[in-house]
Amino acid sequence: MRDDIDKVEYASMLYDFYGSLLSEAKNEVMALYHEDNLSLSEIAEELGTSRQAVHYTLKKAEKALEGYEEKLGLIAAYEKNQRIAAEALKIAENGLATDKDMKKLSGLIRELAE
């Protein structure tokens, strides 16, 4: 798991990027947990199943989402682009950009475009 953001936030991000790839049952549990902020017990009650079954489904869904990220790397690419864009914006907003700054800005923009 990752250190820079907490586990639940990362799982929510995985769901945002890859949720549509999950089965209907896994997608429903993830949506109730991450979008509606329901507890496992509340989800179990709503779905007419046990808390343990919800927990199992949630863990299986999160594992599937992590597998998609390992293979596709969309979140890693998104975060990289966010860092590059922030750096480019900082240079652009400086207002007193030197030739060196402009070359760096051009390089950052090229990197984003790749």
Tab-separated table of N, CA and C in Angstrom, residues 14-102:
chain	number	residue	atom	x	y	z
A	14	LEU	N	-8.918	4.512	-6.353
A	14	LEU	CA	-8.948	3.332	-7.217
A	14	LEU	C	-10.351	3.101	-7.754
A	15	TYR	N	-11.334	3.256	-6.880
A	15	TYR	CA	-12.726	3.062	-7.292
A	15	TYR	C	-13.137	4.099	-8.335
A	16	ASP	N	-12.714	5.338	-8.141
A	16	ASP	CA	-13.031	6.390	-9.114
A	16	ASP	C	-12.475	6.054	-10.497
A	17	PHE	N	-11.258	5.534	-10.523
A	17	PHE	CA	-10.609	5.255	-11.803
A	17	PHE	C	-11.086	3.947	-12.445
A	18	TYR	N	-11.299	2.922	-11.622
A	18	TYR	CA	-11.531	1.581	-12.169
A	18	TYR	C	-12.846	0.933	-11.747
A	19	GLY	N	-13.680	1.633	-11.023
A	19	GLY	CA	-14.906	1.037	-10.497
A	19	GLY	C	-15.803	0.404	-11.543
A	20	SER	N	-15.843	0.979	-12.710
A	20	SER	CA	-16.726	0.438	-13.754
A	20	SER	C	-16.267	-0.928	-14.254
A	21	LEU	N	-15.057	-1.337	-13.893
A	21	LEU	CA	-14.552	-2.639	-14.310
A	21	LEU	C	-14.962	-3.756	-13.351
A	22	LEU	N	-15.508	-3.395	-12.201
A	22	LEU	CA	-15.902	-4.379	-11.202
A	22	LEU	C	-17.229	-5.034	-11.559
A	23	SER	N	-17.458	-6.205	-10.972
A	23	SER	CA	-18.764	-6.859	-11.115
A	23	SER	C	-19.814	-5.984	-10.445
A	24	GLU	N	-21.061	-6.246	-10.758
A	24	GLU	CA	-22.151	-5.445	-10.200
A	24	GLU	C	-22.166	-5.499	-8.671
A	25	ALA	N	-21.966	-6.680	-8.101
A	25	ALA	CA	-22.005	-6.829	-6.637
A	25	ALA	C	-20.862	-6.056	-5.975
A	26	LYS	N	-19.666	-6.190	-6.515
A	26	LYS	CA	-18.514	-5.487	-5.946
A	26	LYS	C	-18.666	-3.980	-6.118
A	27	ASN	N	-19.164	-3.582	-7.269
A	27	ASN	CA	-19.368	-2.165	-7.538
A	27	ASN	C	-20.374	-1.572	-6.553
A	28	GLU	N	-21.441	-2.307	-6.273
A	28	GLU	CA	-22.467	-1.818	-5.349
A	28	GLU	C	-21.906	-1.638	-3.941
A	29	VAL	N	-21.136	-2.604	-3.462
A	29	VAL	CA	-20.544	-2.504	-2.125
A	29	VAL	C	-19.555	-1.342	-2.070
A	30	MET	N	-18.732	-1.218	-3.084
A	30	MET	CA	-17.764	-0.111	-3.115
A	30	MET	C	-18.477	1.234	-3.136
A	31	ALA	N	-19.527	1.355	-3.917
A	31	ALA	CA	-20.263	2.617	-3.993
A	31	ALA	C	-20.888	2.968	-2.650
A	32	LEU	N	-21.490	1.999	-2.009
A	32	LEU	CA	-22.119	2.260	-0.709
A	32	LEU	C	-21.074	2.641	0.337
A	33	TYR	N	-19.926	2.018	0.272
A	33	TYR	CA	-18.878	2.279	1.255
A	33	TYR	C	-18.138	3.585	0.975
A	34	HIS	N	-17.722	3.795	-0.263
A	34	HIS	CA	-16.866	4.937	-0.585
A	34	HIS	C	-17.631	6.189	-1.012
A	35	GLU	N	-18.778	6.030	-1.619
A	35	GLU	CA	-19.529	7.209	-2.059
A	35	GLU	C	-20.599	7.620	-1.044
A	36	ASP	N	-21.285	6.622	-0.489
A	36	ASP	CA	-22.354	6.925	0.464
A	36	ASP	C	-21.866	6.915	1.915
A	37	ASN	N	-20.606	6.508	2.121
A	37	ASN	CA	-19.990	6.478	3.449
A	37	ASN	C	-20.774	5.642	4.460
A	38	LEU	N	-21.328	4.535	4.004
A	38	LEU	CA	-22.027	3.639	4.914
A	38	LEU	C	-21.030	2.700	5.581
A	39	SER	N	-21.340	2.293	6.788
A	39	SER	CA	-20.497	1.321	7.498
A	39	SER	C	-20.765	-0.062	6.921
A	40	LEU	N	-19.907	-1.017	7.271
A	40	LEU	CA	-20.110	-2.380	6.795
A	40	LEU	C	-21.444	-2.933	7.292
A	41	SER	N	-21.795	-2.630	8.522
A	41	SER	CA	-23.073	-3.095	9.082
A	41	SER	C	-24.258	-2.478	8.347
A	42	GLU	N	-24.164	-1.199	8.029
A	42	GLU	CA	-25.243	-0.529	7.294
A	42	GLU	C	-25.395	-1.109	5.890
A	43	ILE	N	-24.276	-1.401	5.252
A	43	ILE	CA	-24.324	-2.004	3.917
A	43	ILE	C	-24.943	-3.398	4.000
A	44	ALA	N	-24.528	-4.174	4.999
A	44	ALA	CA	-25.072	-5.519	5.179
A	44	ALA	C	-26.578	-5.463	5.368
A	45	GLU	N	-27.031	-4.525	6.169
A	45	GLU	CA	-28.469	-4.383	6.397
A	45	GLU	C	-29.188	-4.018	5.098
A	46	GLU	N	-28.624	-3.080	4.364
A	46	GLU	CA	-29.250	-2.643	3.113
A	46	GLU	C	-29.304	-3.754	2.078
A	47	LEU	N	-28.258	-4.577	2.033
A	47	LEU	CA	-28.192	-5.639	1.032
A	47	LEU	C	-28.781	-6.952	1.520
A	48	GLY	N	-29.149	-7.011	2.797
A	48	GLY	CA	-29.728	-8.236	3.348
A	48	GLY	C	-28.738	-9.369	3.435
A	49	THR	N	-27.514	-9.029	3.843
A	49	THR	CA	-26.459	-10.030	3.966
A	49	THR	C	-25.710	-9.800	5.269
A	50	SER	N	-24.674	-10.573	5.501
A	50	SER	CA	-23.915	-10.421	6.749
A	50	SER	C	-22.829	-9.360	6.597
A	51	ARG	N	-22.420	-8.826	7.728
A	51	ARG	CA	-21.319	-7.858	7.745
A	51	ARG	C	-20.056	-8.508	7.201
A	52	GLN	N	-19.837	-9.767	7.553
A	52	GLN	CA	-18.646	-10.487	7.095
A	52	GLN	C	-18.652	-10.641	5.573
A	53	ALA	N	-19.827	-10.903	4.996
A	53	ALA	CA	-19.923	-11.024	3.537
A	53	ALA	C	-19.601	-9.691	2.867
A	54	VAL	N	-20.062	-8.593	3.456
A	54	VAL	CA	-19.758	-7.263	2.917
A	54	VAL	C	-18.261	-6.996	3.007
A	55	HIS	N	-17.666	-7.313	4.154
A	55	HIS	CA	-16.225	-7.120	4.346
A	55	HIS	C	-15.437	-7.908	3.300
A	56	TYR	N	-15.822	-9.162	3.099
A	56	TYR	CA	-15.154	-10.014	2.119
A	56	TYR	C	-15.272	-9.423	0.714
A	57	THR	N	-16.466	-8.995	0.336
A	57	THR	CA	-16.692	-8.410	-0.986
A	57	THR	C	-15.886	-7.133	-1.157
A	58	LEU	N	-15.859	-6.303	-0.118
A	58	LEU	CA	-15.097	-5.055	-0.165
A	58	LEU	C	-13.605	-5.336	-0.364
A	59	LYS	N	-13.062	-6.290	0.380
A	59	LYS	CA	-11.639	-6.626	0.253
A	59	LYS	C	-11.329	-7.212	-1.120
A	60	LYS	N	-12.204	-8.054	-1.633
A	60	LYS	CA	-11.993	-8.621	-2.969
A	60	LYS	C	-12.037	-7.522	-4.029
A	61	ALA	N	-12.960	-6.583	-3.872
A	61	ALA	CA	-13.066	-5.473	-4.826
A	61	ALA	C	-11.808	-4.616	-4.782
A	62	GLU	N	-11.343	-4.296	-3.576
A	62	GLU	CA	-10.133	-3.475	-3.444
A	62	GLU	C	-8.922	-4.183	-4.037
A	63	LYS	N	-8.838	-5.489	-3.846
A	63	LYS	CA	-7.726	-6.252	-4.418
A	63	LYS	C	-7.793	-6.217	-5.951
A	64	ALA	N	-8.992	-6.346	-6.498
A	64	ALA	CA	-9.154	-6.282	-7.963
A	64	ALA	C	-8.743	-4.904	-8.475
A	65	LEU	N	-9.161	-3.850	-7.773
A	65	LEU	CA	-8.816	-2.486	-8.188
A	65	LEU	C	-7.308	-2.256	-8.137
A	66	GLU	N	-6.661	-2.766	-7.099
A	66	GLU	CA	-5.198	-2.645	-7.003
A	66	GLU	C	-4.521	-3.371	-8.160
A	67	GLY	N	-5.080	-4.507	-8.563
A	67	GLY	CA	-4.552	-5.242	-9.721
A	67	GLY	C	-4.669	-4.436	-11.004
A	68	TYR	N	-5.803	-3.746	-11.177
A	68	TYR	CA	-5.966	-2.895	-12.356
A	68	TYR	C	-4.923	-1.784	-12.369
A	69	GLU	N	-4.682	-1.174	-11.209
A	69	GLU	CA	-3.693	-0.093	-11.146
A	69	GLU	C	-2.297	-0.623	-11.448
A	70	GLU	N	-1.972	-1.814	-10.927
A	70	GLU	CA	-0.657	-2.402	-11.215
A	70	GLU	C	-0.462	-2.605	-12.716
A	71	LYS	N	-1.515	-3.020	-13.385
A	71	LYS	CA	-1.417	-3.297	-14.826
A	71	LYS	C	-1.505	-2.036	-15.683
A	72	LEU	N	-2.382	-1.113	-15.313
A	72	LEU	CA	-2.657	0.043	-16.163
A	72	LEU	C	-1.955	1.323	-15.729
A	73	GLY	N	-1.744	1.496	-14.444
A	73	GLY	CA	-1.006	2.643	-13.931
A	73	GLY	C	-1.653	4.002	-14.158
A	74	LEU	N	-2.970	4.057	-14.236
A	74	LEU	CA	-3.635	5.336	-14.496
A	74	LEU	C	-3.480	6.332	-13.350
A	75	ILE	N	-3.538	5.849	-12.125
A	75	ILE	CA	-3.400	6.750	-10.974
A	75	ILE	C	-1.977	7.282	-10.898
A	76	ALA	N	-1.004	6.419	-11.108
A	76	ALA	CA	0.390	6.863	-11.086
A	76	ALA	C	0.630	7.930	-12.157
A	77	ALA	N	0.084	7.729	-13.341
A	77	ALA	CA	0.238	8.706	-14.418
A	77	ALA	C	-0.479	10.007	-14.075
A	78	TYR	N	-1.667	9.896	-13.497
A	78	TYR	CA	-2.430	11.081	-13.092
A	78	TYR	C	-1.649	11.892	-12.054
A	79	GLU	N	-1.123	11.218	-11.046
A	79	GLU	CA	-0.376	11.922	-9.999
A	79	GLU	C	0.888	12.567	-10.550
A	80	LYS	N	1.567	11.882	-11.461
A	80	LYS	CA	2.760	12.453	-12.089
A	80	LYS	C	2.384	13.718	-12.861
A	81	ASN	N	1.319	13.651	-13.621
A	81	ASN	CA	0.880	14.815	-14.392
A	81	ASN	C	0.464	15.965	-13.482
A	82	GLN	N	-0.133	15.653	-12.349
A	82	GLN	CA	-0.510	16.694	-11.395
A	82	GLN	C	0.731	17.411	-10.850
A	83	ARG	N	1.778	16.646	-10.537
A	83	ARG	CA	3.033	17.249	-10.039
A	83	ARG	C	3.676	18.125	-11.116
A	84	ILE	N	3.707	17.633	-12.346
A	84	ILE	CA	4.299	18.400	-13.446
A	84	ILE	C	3.503	19.679	-13.678
A	85	ALA	N	2.184	19.571	-13.705
A	85	ALA	CA	1.343	20.746	-13.931
A	85	ALA	C	1.521	21.777	-12.821
A	86	ALA	N	1.631	21.321	-11.575
A	86	ALA	CA	1.831	22.248	-10.451
A	86	ALA	C	3.159	22.980	-10.584
A	87	GLU	N	4.189	22.262	-10.993
A	87	GLU	CA	5.501	22.889	-11.173
A	87	GLU	C	5.459	23.900	-12.323
A	88	ALA	N	4.806	23.538	-13.411
A	88	ALA	CA	4.686	24.443	-14.559
A	88	ALA	C	3.891	25.689	-14.179
A	89	LEU	N	2.824	25.497	-13.443
A	89	LEU	CA	2.003	26.624	-13.015
A	89	LEU	C	2.787	27.570	-12.114
A	90	LYS	N	3.594	27.006	-11.240
A	90	LYS	CA	4.415	27.829	-10.340
A	90	LYS	C	5.362	28.723	-11.149
A	91	ILE	N	5.984	28.155	-12.167
A	91	ILE	CA	6.887	28.940	-13.023
A	91	ILE	C	6.102	30.008	-13.775
A	92	ALA	N	4.953	29.605	-14.336
A	92	ALA	CA	4.154	30.542	-15.134
A	92	ALA	C	3.617	31.691	-14.287
A	93	GLU	N	3.245	31.415	-13.044
A	93	GLU	CA	2.678	32.448	-12.182
A	93	GLU	C	3.740	33.362	-11.582
A	94	ASN	N	4.987	32.978	-11.689
A	94	ASN	CA	6.080	33.783	-11.147
A	94	ASN	C	6.091	35.174	-11.783
A	95	GLY	N	5.793	35.228	-13.066
A	95	GLY	CA	5.725	36.508	-13.747
A	95	GLY	C	7.082	37.073	-14.139
A	96	LEU	N	8.119	36.628	-13.522
A	96	LEU	CA	9.471	37.114	-13.812
A	96	LEU	C	10.323	35.966	-14.342
A	97	ALA	N	9.742	35.164	-15.202
A	97	ALA	CA	10.420	33.975	-15.703
A	97	ALA	C	11.638	34.349	-16.544
A	98	THR	N	12.740	33.705	-16.241
A	98	THR	CA	13.975	33.883	-17.009
A	98	THR	C	13.937	32.942	-18.209
A	99	ASP	N	14.924	33.069	-19.068
A	99	ASP	CA	15.024	32.149	-20.205
A	99	ASP	C	15.132	30.711	-19.709
A	100	LYS	N	15.886	30.517	-18.631
A	100	LYS	CA	16.037	29.181	-18.043
A	100	LYS	C	14.677	28.663	-17.563
A	101	ASP	N	13.891	29.531	-16.918
A	101	ASP	CA	12.551	29.146	-16.455
A	101	ASP	C	11.656	28.767	-17.629
A	102	MET	N	11.741	29.537	-18.701
A	102	MET	CA	10.902	29.280	-19.870
A	102	MET	C	11.274	27.957	-20.536
